[in-house]
Every structure is written in structure tokens, then in C-alpha cells.
mmCIF file of C-alpha atoms in Angstrom:
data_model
loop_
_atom_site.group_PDB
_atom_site.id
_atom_site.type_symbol
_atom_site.label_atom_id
_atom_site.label_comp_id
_atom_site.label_asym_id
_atom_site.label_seq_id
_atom_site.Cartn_x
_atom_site.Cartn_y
_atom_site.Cartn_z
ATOM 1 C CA UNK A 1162 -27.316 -17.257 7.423
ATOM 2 C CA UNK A 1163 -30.346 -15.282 6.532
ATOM 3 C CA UNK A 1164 -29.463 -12.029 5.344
ATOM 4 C CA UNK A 1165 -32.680 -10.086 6.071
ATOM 5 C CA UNK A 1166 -32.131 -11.567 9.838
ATOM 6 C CA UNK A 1167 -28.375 -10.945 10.074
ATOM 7 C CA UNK A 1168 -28.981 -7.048 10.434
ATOM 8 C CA UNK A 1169 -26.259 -6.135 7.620
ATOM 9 C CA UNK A 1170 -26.313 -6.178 4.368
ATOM 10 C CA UNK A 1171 -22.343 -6.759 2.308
ATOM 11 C CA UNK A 1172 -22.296 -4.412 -1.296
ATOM 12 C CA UNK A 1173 -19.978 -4.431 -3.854
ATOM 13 C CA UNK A 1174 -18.954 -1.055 -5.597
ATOM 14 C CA UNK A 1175 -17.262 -2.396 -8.503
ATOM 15 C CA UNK A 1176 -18.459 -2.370 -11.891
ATOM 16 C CA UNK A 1177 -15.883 -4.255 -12.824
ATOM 17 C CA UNK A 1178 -16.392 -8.604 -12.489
ATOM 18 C CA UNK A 1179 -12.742 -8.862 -11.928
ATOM 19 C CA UNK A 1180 -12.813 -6.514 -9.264
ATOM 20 C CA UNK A 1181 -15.861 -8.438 -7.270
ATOM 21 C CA UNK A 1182 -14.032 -11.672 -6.557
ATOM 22 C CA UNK A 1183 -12.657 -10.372 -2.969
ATOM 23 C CA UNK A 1184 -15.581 -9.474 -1.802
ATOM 24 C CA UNK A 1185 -17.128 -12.841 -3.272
ATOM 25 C CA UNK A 1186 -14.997 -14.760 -0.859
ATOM 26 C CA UNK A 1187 -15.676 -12.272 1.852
ATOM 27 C CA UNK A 1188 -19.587 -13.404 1.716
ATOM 28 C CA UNK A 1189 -18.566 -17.063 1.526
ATOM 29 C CA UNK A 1190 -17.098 -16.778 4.539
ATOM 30 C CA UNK A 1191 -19.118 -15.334 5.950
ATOM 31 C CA UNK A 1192 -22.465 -16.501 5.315
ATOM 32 C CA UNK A 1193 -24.189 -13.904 3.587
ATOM 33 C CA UNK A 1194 -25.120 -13.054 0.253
ATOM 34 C CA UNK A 1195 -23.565 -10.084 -1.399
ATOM 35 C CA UNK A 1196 -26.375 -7.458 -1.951
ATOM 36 C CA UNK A 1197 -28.156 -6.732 -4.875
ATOM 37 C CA UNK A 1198 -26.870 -3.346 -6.482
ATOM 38 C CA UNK A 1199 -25.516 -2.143 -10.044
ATOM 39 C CA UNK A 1200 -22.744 -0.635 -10.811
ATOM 40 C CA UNK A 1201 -21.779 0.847 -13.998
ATOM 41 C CA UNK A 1202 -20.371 3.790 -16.332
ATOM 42 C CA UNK A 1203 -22.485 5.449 -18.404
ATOM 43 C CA UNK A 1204 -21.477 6.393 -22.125
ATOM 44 C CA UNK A 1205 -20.279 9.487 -21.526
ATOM 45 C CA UNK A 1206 -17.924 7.913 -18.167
ATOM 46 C CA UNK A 1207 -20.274 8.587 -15.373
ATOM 47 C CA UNK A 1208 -21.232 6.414 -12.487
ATOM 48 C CA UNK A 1209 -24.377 5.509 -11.874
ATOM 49 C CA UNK A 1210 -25.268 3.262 -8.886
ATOM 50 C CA UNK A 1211 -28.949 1.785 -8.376
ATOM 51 C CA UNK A 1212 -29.666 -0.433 -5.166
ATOM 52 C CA UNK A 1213 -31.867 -2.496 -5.715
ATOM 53 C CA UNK A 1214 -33.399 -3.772 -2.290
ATOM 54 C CA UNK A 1215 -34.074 -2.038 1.030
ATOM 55 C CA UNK A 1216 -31.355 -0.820 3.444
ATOM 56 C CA UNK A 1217 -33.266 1.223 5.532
ATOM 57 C CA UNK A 1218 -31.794 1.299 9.304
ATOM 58 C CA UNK A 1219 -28.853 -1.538 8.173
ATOM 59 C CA UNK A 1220 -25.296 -1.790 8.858
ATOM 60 C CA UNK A 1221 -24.066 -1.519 5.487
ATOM 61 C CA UNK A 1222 -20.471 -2.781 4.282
ATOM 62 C CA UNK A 1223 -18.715 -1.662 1.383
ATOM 63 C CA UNK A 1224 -16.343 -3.673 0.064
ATOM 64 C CA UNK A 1225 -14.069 -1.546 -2.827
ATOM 65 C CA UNK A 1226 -10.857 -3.242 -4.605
ATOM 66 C CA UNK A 1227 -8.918 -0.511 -6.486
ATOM 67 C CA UNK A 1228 -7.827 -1.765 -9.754
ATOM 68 C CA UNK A 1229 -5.722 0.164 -12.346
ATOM 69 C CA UNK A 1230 -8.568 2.988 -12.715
ATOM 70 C CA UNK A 1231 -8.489 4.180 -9.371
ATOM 71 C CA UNK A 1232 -10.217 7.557 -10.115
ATOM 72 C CA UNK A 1233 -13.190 5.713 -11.472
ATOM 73 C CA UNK A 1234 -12.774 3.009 -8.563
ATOM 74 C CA UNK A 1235 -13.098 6.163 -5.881
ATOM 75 C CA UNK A 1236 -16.033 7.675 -7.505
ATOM 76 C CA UNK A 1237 -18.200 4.458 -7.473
ATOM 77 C CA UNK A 1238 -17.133 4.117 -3.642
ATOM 78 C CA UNK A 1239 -18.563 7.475 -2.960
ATOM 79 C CA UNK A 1240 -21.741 7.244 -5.054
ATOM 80 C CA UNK A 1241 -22.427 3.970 -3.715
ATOM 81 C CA UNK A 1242 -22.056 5.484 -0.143
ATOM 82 C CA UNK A 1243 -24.040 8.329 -0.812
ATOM 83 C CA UNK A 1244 -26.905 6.034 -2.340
ATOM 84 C CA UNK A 1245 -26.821 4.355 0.899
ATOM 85 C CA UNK A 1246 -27.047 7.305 2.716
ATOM 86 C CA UNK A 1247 -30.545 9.205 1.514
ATOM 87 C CA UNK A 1248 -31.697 5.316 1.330
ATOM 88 C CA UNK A 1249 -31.346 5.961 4.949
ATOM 89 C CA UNK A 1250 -28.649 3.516 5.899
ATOM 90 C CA UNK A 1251 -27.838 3.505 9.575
ATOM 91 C CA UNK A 1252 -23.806 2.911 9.435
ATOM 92 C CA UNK A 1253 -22.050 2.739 5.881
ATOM 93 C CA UNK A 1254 -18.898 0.904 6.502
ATOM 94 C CA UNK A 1255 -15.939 1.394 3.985
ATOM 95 C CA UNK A 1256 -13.929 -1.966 3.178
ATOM 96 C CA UNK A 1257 -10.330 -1.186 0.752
ATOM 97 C CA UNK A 1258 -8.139 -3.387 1.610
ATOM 98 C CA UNK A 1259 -5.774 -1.222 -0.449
ATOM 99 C CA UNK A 1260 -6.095 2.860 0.472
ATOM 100 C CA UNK A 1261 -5.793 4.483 -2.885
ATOM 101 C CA UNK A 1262 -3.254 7.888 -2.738
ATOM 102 C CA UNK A 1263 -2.213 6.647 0.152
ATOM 103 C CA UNK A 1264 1.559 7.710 -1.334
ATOM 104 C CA UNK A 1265 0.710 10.737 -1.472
ATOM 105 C CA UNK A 1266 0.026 12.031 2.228
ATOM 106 C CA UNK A 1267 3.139 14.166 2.394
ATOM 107 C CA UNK A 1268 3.287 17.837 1.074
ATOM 108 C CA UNK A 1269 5.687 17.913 -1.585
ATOM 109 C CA UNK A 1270 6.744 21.336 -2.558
ATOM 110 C CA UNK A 1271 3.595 23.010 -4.166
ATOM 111 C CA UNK A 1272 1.531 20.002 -4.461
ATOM 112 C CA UNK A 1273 -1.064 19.155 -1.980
ATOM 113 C CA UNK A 1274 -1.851 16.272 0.664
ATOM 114 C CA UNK A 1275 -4.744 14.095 -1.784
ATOM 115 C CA UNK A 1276 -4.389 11.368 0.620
ATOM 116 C CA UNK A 1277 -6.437 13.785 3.305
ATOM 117 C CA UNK A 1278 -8.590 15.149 0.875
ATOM 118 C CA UNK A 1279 -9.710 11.645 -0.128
ATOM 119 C CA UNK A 1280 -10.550 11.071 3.331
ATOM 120 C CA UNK A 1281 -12.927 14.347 3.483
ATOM 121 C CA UNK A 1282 -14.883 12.870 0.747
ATOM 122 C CA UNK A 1283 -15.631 9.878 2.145
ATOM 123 C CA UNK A 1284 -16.607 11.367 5.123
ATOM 124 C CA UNK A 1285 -18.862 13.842 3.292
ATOM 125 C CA UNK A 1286 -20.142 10.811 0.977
ATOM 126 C CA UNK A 1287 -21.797 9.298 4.210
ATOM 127 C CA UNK A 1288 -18.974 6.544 5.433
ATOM 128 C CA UNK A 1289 -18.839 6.574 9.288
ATOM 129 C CA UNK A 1290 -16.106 3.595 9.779
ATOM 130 C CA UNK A 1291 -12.999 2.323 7.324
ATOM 131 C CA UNK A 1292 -11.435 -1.020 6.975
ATOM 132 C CA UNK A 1293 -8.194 -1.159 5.320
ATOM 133 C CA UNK A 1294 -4.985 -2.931 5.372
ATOM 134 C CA UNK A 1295 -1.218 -1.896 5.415
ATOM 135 C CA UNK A 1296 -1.745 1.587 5.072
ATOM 136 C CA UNK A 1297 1.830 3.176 3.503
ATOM 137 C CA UNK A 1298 2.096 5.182 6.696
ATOM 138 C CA UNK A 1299 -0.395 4.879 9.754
ATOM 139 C CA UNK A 1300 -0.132 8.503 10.355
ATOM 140 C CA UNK A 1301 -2.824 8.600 7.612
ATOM 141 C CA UNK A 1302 -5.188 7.887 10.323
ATOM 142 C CA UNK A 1303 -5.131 10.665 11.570
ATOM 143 C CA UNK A 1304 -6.564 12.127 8.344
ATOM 144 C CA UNK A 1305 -10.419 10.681 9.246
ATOM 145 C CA UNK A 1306 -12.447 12.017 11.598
ATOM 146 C CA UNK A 1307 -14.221 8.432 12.002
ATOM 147 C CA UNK A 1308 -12.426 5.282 13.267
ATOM 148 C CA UNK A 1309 -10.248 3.366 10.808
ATOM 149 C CA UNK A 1310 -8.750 -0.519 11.552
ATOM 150 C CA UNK A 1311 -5.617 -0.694 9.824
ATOM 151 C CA UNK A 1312 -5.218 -4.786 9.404
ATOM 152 C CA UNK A 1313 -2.243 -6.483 8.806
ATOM 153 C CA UNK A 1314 -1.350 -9.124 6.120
ATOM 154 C CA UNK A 1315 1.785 -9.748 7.762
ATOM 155 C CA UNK A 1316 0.758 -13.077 9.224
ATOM 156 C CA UNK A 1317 -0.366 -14.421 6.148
ATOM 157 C CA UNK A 1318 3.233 -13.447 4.806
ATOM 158 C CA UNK A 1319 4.950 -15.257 7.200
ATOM 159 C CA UNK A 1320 2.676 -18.082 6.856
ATOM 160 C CA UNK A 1321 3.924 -18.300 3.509
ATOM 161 C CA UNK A 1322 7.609 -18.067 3.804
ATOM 162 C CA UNK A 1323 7.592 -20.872 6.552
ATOM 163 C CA UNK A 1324 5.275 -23.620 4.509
ATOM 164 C CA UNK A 1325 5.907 -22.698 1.073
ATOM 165 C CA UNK A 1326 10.000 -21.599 0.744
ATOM 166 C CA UNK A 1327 12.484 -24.212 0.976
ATOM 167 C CA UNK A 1328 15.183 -24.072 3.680
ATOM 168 C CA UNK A 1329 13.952 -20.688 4.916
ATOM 169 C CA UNK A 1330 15.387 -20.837 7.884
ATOM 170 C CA UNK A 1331 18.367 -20.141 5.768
ATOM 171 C CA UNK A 1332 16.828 -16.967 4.501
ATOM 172 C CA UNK A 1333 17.693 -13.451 5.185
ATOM 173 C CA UNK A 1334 14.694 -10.176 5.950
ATOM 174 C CA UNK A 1335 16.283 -7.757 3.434
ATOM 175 C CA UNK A 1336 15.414 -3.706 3.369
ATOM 176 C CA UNK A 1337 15.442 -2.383 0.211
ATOM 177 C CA UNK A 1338 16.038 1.161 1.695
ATOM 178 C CA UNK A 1339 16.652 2.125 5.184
ATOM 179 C CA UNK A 1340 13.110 3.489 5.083
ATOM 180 C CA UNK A 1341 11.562 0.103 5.222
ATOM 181 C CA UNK A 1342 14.156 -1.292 7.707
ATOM 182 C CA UNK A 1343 11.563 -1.487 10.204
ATOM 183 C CA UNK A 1344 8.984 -2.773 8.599
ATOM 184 C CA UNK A 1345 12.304 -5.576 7.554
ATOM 185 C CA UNK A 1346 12.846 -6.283 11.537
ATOM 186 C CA UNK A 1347 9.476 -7.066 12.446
ATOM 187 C CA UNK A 1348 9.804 -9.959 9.839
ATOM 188 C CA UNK A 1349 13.247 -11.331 11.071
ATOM 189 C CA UNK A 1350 12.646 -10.679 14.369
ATOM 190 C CA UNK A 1351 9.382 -12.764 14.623
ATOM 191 C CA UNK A 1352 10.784 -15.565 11.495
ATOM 192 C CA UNK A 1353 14.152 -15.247 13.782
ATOM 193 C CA UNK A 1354 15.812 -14.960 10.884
ATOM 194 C CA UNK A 1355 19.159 -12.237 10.574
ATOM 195 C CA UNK A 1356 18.261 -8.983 8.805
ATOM 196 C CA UNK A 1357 20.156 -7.011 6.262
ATOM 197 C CA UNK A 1358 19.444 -3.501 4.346
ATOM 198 C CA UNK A 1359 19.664 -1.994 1.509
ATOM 199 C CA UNK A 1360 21.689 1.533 1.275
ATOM 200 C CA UNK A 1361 21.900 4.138 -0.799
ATOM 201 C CA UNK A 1362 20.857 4.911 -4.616
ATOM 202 C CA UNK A 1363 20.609 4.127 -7.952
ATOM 203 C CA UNK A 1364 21.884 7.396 -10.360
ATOM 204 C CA UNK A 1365 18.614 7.879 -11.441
ATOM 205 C CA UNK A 1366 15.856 7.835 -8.663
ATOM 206 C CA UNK A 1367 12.295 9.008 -8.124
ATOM 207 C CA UNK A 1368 13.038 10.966 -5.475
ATOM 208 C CA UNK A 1369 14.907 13.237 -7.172
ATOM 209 C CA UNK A 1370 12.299 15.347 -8.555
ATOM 210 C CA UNK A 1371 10.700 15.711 -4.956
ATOM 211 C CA UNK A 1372 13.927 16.582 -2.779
ATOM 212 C CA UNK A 1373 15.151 19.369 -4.810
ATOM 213 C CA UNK A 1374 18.580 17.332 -6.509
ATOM 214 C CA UNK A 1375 17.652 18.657 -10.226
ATOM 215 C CA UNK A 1376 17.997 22.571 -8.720
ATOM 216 C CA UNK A 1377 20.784 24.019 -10.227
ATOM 217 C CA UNK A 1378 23.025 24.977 -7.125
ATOM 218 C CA UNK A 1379 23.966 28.781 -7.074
ATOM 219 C CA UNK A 1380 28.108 28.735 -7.932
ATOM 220 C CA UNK A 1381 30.195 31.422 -7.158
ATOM 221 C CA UNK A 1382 32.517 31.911 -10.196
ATOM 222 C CA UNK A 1383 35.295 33.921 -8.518
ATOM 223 C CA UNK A 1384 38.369 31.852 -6.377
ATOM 224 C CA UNK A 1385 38.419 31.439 -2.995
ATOM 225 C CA UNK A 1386 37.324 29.067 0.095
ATOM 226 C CA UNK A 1387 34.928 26.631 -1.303
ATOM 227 C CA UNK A 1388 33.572 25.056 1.523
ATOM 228 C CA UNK A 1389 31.848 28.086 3.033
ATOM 229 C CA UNK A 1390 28.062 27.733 3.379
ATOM 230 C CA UNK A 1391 25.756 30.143 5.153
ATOM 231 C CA UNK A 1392 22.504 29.485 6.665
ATOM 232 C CA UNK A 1393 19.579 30.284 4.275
ATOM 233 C CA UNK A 1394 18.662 33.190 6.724
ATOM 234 C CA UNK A 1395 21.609 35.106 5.166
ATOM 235 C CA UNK A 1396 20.284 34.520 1.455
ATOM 236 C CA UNK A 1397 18.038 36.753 -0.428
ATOM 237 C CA UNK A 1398 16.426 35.315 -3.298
ATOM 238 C CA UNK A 1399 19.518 35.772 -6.162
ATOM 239 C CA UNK A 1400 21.352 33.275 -3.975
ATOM 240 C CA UNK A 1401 23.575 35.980 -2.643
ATOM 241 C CA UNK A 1402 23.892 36.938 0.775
ATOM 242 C CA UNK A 1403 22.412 39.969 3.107
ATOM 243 C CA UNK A 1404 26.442 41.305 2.696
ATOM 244 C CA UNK A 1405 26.113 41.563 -0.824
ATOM 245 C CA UNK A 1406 28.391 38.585 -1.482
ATOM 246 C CA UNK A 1407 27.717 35.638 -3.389
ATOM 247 C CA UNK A 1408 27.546 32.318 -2.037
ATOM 248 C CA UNK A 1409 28.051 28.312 -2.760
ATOM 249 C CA UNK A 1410 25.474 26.197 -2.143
ATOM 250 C CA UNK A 1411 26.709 22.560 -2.832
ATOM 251 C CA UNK A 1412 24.261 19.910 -4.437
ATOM 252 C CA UNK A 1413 23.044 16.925 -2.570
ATOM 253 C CA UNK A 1414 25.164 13.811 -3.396
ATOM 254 C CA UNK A 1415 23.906 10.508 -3.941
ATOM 255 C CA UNK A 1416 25.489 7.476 -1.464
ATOM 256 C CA UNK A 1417 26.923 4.544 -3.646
ATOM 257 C CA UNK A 1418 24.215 1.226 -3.633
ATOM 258 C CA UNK A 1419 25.995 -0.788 -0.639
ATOM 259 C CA UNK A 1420 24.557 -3.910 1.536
ATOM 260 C CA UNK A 1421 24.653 -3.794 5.321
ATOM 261 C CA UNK A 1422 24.433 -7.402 6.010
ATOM 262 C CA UNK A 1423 25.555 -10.810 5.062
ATOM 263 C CA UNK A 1424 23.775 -12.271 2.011
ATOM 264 C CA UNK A 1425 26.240 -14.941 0.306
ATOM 265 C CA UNK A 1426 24.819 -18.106 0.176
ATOM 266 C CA UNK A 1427 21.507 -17.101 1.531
ATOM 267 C CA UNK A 1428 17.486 -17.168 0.481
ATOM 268 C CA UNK A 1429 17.098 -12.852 0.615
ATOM 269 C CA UNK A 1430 13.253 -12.006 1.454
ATOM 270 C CA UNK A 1431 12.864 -8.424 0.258
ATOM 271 C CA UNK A 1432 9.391 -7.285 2.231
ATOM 272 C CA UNK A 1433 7.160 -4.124 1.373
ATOM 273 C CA UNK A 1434 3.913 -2.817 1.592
ATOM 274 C CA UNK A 1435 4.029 -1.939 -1.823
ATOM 275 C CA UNK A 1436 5.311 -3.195 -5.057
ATOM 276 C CA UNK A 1437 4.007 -1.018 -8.130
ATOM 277 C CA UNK A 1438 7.142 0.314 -10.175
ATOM 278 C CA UNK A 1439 9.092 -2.691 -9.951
ATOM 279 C CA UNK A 1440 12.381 -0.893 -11.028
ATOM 280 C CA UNK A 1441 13.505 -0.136 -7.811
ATOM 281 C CA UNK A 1442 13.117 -4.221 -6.771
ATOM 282 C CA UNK A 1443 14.705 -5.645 -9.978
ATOM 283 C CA UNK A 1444 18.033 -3.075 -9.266
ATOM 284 C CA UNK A 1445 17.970 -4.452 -5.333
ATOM 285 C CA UNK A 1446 17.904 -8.157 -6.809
ATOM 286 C CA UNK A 1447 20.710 -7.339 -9.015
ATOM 287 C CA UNK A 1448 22.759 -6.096 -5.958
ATOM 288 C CA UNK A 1449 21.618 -9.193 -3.735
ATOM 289 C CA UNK A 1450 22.797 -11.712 -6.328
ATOM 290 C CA UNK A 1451 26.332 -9.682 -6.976
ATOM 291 C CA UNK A 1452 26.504 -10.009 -3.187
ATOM 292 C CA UNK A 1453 25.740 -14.143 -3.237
ATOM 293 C CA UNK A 1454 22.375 -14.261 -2.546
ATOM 294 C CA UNK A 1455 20.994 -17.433 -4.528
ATOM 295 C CA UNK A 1456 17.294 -17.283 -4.529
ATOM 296 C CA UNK A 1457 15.394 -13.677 -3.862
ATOM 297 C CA UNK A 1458 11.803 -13.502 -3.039
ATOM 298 C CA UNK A 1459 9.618 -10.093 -2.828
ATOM 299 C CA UNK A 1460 6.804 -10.648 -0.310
ATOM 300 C CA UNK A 1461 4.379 -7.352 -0.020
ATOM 301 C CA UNK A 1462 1.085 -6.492 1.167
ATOM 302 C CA UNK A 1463 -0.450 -4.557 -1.916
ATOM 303 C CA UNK A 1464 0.529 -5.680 -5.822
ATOM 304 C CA UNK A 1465 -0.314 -2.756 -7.878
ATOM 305 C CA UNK A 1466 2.185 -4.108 -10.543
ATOM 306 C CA UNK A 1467 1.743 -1.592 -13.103
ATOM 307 C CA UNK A 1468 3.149 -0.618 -16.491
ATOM 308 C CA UNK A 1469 5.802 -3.462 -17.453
ATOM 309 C CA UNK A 1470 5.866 -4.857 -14.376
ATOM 310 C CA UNK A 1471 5.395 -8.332 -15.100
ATOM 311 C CA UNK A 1472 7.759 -8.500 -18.192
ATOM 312 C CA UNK A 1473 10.659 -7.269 -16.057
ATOM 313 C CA UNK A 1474 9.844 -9.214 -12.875
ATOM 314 C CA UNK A 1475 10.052 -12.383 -15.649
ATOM 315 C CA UNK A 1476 13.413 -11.026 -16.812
ATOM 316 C CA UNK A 1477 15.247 -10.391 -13.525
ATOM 317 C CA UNK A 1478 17.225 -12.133 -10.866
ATOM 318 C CA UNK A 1479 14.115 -12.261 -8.755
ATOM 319 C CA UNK A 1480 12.795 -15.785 -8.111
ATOM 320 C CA UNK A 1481 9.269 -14.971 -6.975
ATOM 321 C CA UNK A 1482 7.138 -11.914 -5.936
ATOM 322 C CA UNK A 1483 4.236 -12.769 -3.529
ATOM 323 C CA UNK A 1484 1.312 -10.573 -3.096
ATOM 324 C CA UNK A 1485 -2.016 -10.786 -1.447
ATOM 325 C CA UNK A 1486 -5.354 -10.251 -3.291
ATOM 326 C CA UNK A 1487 -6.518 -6.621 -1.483
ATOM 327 C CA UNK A 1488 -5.622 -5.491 -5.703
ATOM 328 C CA UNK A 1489 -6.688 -8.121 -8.657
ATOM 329 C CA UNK A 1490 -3.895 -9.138 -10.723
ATOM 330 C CA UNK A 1491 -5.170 -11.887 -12.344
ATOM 331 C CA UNK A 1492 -4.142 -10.342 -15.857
ATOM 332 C CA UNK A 1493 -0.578 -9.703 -14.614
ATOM 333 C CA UNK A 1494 -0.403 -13.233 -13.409
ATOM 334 C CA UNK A 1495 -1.025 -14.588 -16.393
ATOM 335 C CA UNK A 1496 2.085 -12.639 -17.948
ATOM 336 C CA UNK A 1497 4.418 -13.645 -15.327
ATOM 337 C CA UNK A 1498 4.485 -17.124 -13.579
ATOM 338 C CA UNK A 1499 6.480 -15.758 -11.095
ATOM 339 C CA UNK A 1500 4.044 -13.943 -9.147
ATOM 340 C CA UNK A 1501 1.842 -15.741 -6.507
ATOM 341 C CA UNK A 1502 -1.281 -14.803 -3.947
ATOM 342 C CA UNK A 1503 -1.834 -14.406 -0.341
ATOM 343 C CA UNK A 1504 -5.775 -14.766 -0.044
ATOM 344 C CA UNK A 1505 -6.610 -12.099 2.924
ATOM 345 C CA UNK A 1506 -10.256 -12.427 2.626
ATOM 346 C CA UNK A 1507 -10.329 -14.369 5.779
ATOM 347 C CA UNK A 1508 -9.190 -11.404 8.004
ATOM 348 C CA UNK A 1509 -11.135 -9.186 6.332
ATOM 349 C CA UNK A 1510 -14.457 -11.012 6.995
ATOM 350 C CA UNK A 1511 -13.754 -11.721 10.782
ATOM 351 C CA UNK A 1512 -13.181 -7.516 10.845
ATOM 352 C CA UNK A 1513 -16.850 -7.253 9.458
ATOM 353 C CA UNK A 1514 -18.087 -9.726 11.881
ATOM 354 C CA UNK A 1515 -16.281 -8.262 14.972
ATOM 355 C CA UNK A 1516 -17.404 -5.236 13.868
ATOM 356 C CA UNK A 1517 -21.306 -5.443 13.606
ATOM 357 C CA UNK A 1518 -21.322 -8.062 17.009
ATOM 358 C CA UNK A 1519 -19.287 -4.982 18.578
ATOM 359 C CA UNK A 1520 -16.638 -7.208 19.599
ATOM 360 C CA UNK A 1521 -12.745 -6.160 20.106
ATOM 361 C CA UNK A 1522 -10.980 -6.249 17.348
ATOM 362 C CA UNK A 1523 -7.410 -6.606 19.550
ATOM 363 C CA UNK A 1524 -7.691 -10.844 18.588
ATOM 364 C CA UNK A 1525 -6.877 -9.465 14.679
ATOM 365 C CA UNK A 1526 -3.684 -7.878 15.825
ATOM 366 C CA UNK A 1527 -2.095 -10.543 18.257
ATOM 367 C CA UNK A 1528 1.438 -10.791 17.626
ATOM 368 C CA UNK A 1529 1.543 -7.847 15.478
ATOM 369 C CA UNK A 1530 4.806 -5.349 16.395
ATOM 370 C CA UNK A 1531 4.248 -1.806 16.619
ATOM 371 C CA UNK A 1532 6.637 -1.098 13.522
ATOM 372 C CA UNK A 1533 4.709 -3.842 11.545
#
């Protein structure tokens, strides 16, 4: 396909080669060549962007991976976009497969909602239209005040389990936490395979810190009926109530790790959108295999796999983690055989194409559940 004749123009807005591959096979498929820009960090860290050919009155893509240095990933997607924009770009069209902060876009005590101030800046930056995939909650739509197409890699996923695992109709859609148990049934009920979860906690968790668990409950010293709890209405701030008497108020207690669901002698499929800390997914493999499972597989969306992750993914019970290629891991591949990729780019490039002909983009979604 010509390029000046196709009336869009695909960019890269990574400095970084690794980074570039994605959107490589994006243009394969889709005809086009990817457009001449550079990208890169000056010596004192900041990003400069230069485009080097005319976009004047284009539909503009921008495809962004997010590697490990997501801060410096974010600001070359929003100087790239506002390059495009005084170059007079007609629609700038934001392409991360994998929505960086998109963990944080609950308020947690005195911190702050960064998932919805990223979305401000891209607005202000110029973008007018996001395409992203398996967003950690899709209530983080609602953050943009442009459209966003929230794709699903699910498909591919299942793909895989049914060609490439063994006897998987002997497999079981496992939850590592009831939070995900959804996510779990839309995979069982479309493999039709049974579906088991995950409950309760490890003795150390993240979610400590964020739910309060580490406050030191107020203890009444003196004897008496221990069970007694007022509403918070009645406290003042010493923890004692509007009576002048003080009050107990009883820590939070942890459940014991337990599996709803029959695992012995089955394949266990643990499914996520994310898998970054791996600690939580090691300690669920432990539990599967105490419980008879003989082969585990992780299958998510987005693999961040930071920090140690591939060192203790190659020292666990788990068999296999399967990822797609919205983040590179090439490095982390390379340290641990176990891991294997989805390739996405194929969805990805029929959005772009659906999306500059102004076709529907309800063909991407077919068979997609609404708690996919």
C-alpha cells in the first residue's frame, strides 16, 4: 500500500529498538510503512522527538509499548503527540496495548487517582482516540473524555490452551482470588471447562498497607465485655467514645489460603490480566500442587514480569506462564524458558484499519462476555 495514498501515517514513540518490534508487525500487517520520526533522550534525560516528514491533515497512529521505564515511556507518548499536534495533525490516535498506572485508579487513603490524571495529559497532549487492551478495570474509561476501545486478548488465550496444552480438556479455570473469579468464568465457561478459586491470604500481603491491617487497633485495658463495638459516629479521635468511655476496635483478620474447587489430578489454568510481582502466583501454584493439581499454567494478558520474576517463575511449581507481546520481554525470556508469547499484533492492526475506514469495531469483540 502506498502510504502517502493510504491517508494515515503509523509512528512509533519508542526510543528504545526493543520496544519498536510490536508496532513493526503492526505495519506488516498492515501494509504500511512505519513513519519516519526520532526518538531519543538527551544527556541530561530529556525527550526530544523530531518528525521527520509531513503530517499535515493525517490520521496519525501512535503505537507506544511500555517497557520497564514507564515514566520515560509516557513522556515520549505525549511529546510525540504534541509534535503531531502544532504539525497540524488532523486525529492523533493513541495505540498501548498495555495502559500504564492503570493499578492505580482507586483512591487509596491520601494518595491520588494517577490513572485519571494520566488520562488528562493525553488529552491535553493532543490525542483524540485510545486503543488499548485489557484494561485492569474498564471503569477507567470513564476517565477520558475521548473514545477508548478496550480489546481483548482473550481469544488468542484460548487459542492457545486448546492447540498448544495437552489433554486440556482435562484442565481446570483457576481464580487466584475471588477478585478475578469472573474474569476465571468467562474462560471455563466458553473452554467448558469446570472452574475453581482461590480464597483467602498469604500472612504477608500487599494489601495490607492499603486496607488499614498495620493500624494499631485502640484496646481497652480495663475487664469487661469484649465484643462490644460502636459505630465510628460515637468515636472522637482518641478512640474513645462521645460518653467518655473507651472502646475496642478489633483488627481485621486474615482468612486461611483454602481452594473452592476440585483440582486433584487436573491441568489448573490460573488466568489474569496481569502478572508483574509473581509472588502472589508462585504461593497459588504451591497451593494447587498440595491440592493434586499436576501441571499449572499462568495465561495473562499483560507480562510486566519485573524484579526476580523470571528466577522464581524457573524455581516454582508452575509449568508455564503465557503472555502476549502488548510489553517486550524478550530479556526475561531469555532467563526463564518457561515463559511463552501470544502475538496480538493482528487485532491490533484490524482496530487501526476499522478505525480510519470508520467501520464497526463490534466484529473485534464477537464472543467476548461482558465480565471478560
Amino acid at each position: 500500500m502506498n502510504v502517502a495514498k493510504s491517508g494515515y501515517r503509523v509512528f512509533s514513540a519508542n526510543s528504545s529498538a526493543a520496544c519498536t518490534e510490536l508496532a513493526k508487525k503492526i505495519t506488516e500487517r498492515l501494509g504500511v510503512e512505519l513513519g519516519k520520526s526520532v526518538v531519543f533522550q538527551e544527556s541530561n534525560r530529556e525527550t526530544r522527538v523530531d518528525v521527520k516528514e509531513s503530517v499535515r491533515g493525517q490520521t496519525i497512529f501512535i503505537i507506544q509499548t511500555i517497557p520497564r521505564d514507564v515514566n520515560t515511556a509516557i513522556m515520549e507518548l505525549l511529546v510525540m503527540a504534541y509534535a503531531l499536534k502544532t504539525s497540524c495533525a488532523k486525529n492523533i490516535i493513541g495505540v498501548i496495548p498495555y495502559f500504564p498506572y492503570s493499578k492505580q485508579c482507586k483512591m487509596r487513603k491520601r494518595g491520588s487517582i494517577v490513572c485519571k490524571l494520566l488520562a488528562s495529559m493525553l488529552a491535553k497532549a493532543g490525542l483524540t482516540h485510545i486503543i488499548t487492551m485489557d484494561l485492569h478495570q474498564k471503569e477507567i474509561q470513564g476517565f477520558f473524555s475521548f473514545p477508548v476501545d478496550n480489546l481483548r486478548a482473550s481469544p488468542f488465550l484460548i487459542q492457545y490452551i486448546q492447540e498448544e496444552i495437552p489433554d486440556y480438556r482435562n484442565a481446570i479455570i483457576v481464580a487466584k482470588s475471588p477478585a478475578a473469579a469472573k474474569r476465571a468464568q468467562s474462560y471455563a465457561e466458553r473452554l467448558r471447562l469446570g472452574l475453581a478459586v482461590i480464597h483467602g491470604e498469604a500472612q504477608c500481603s500487599e494489601s495490607d498497607m492499603a486496607d488499614g491491617r498495620h493500624s494499631p487497633p485502640c484496646v481497652r485495658n480495663t475487664t469487661g465485655h469484649t465484643g462490644l463495638e460502636l459505630p465510628f459516629k460515637y468515636l472522637d479521635s482518641s478512640c474513645q467514645s462521645t460518653h467518655g468511655a473507651p472502646i475496642i476496635m478489633m483488627a481485621k483478620e486474615k482468612p486461611p489460603i483454602t481452594v473452592v474447587g476440585d483440582v486433584g489430578g487436573r491441568i489448573a489454568i490460573i488466568v489474569d490480566d496481569i502478572i508483574d510481582d509473581v509472588g502472589d502466583f508462585v504461593a497459588a501454584a504451591e497451593i494447587l500442587k498440595e491440592r493434586g493439581a499436576y501441571k499449572i499454567y499462568i495465561m495473562a494478558t499483560h507480562g510486566l514480569l519485573s524484579a526476580d520474576a523470571p528466577r522464581l517463575i524457573e524455581e516454582s511449581a508452575i509449568d508455564e506462564v503465557v503472555v502476549t507481546n502488548t510489553v517486550p520481554h524478550e530479556v526475561q525470556k531469555l532467563q526463564c524458558p518457561k515463559i511463552k508469547t501470544v502475538d496480538v499484533s493482528m487485532i491490533l492492526a484490524e482496530a487501526i484499519r476499522r478505525i480510519h475506514n470508520g467501520e464497526s469495531m463490534a466484529y473485534l469483540f464477537r464472543n467476548i462476555t461482558v465480565d471478560d
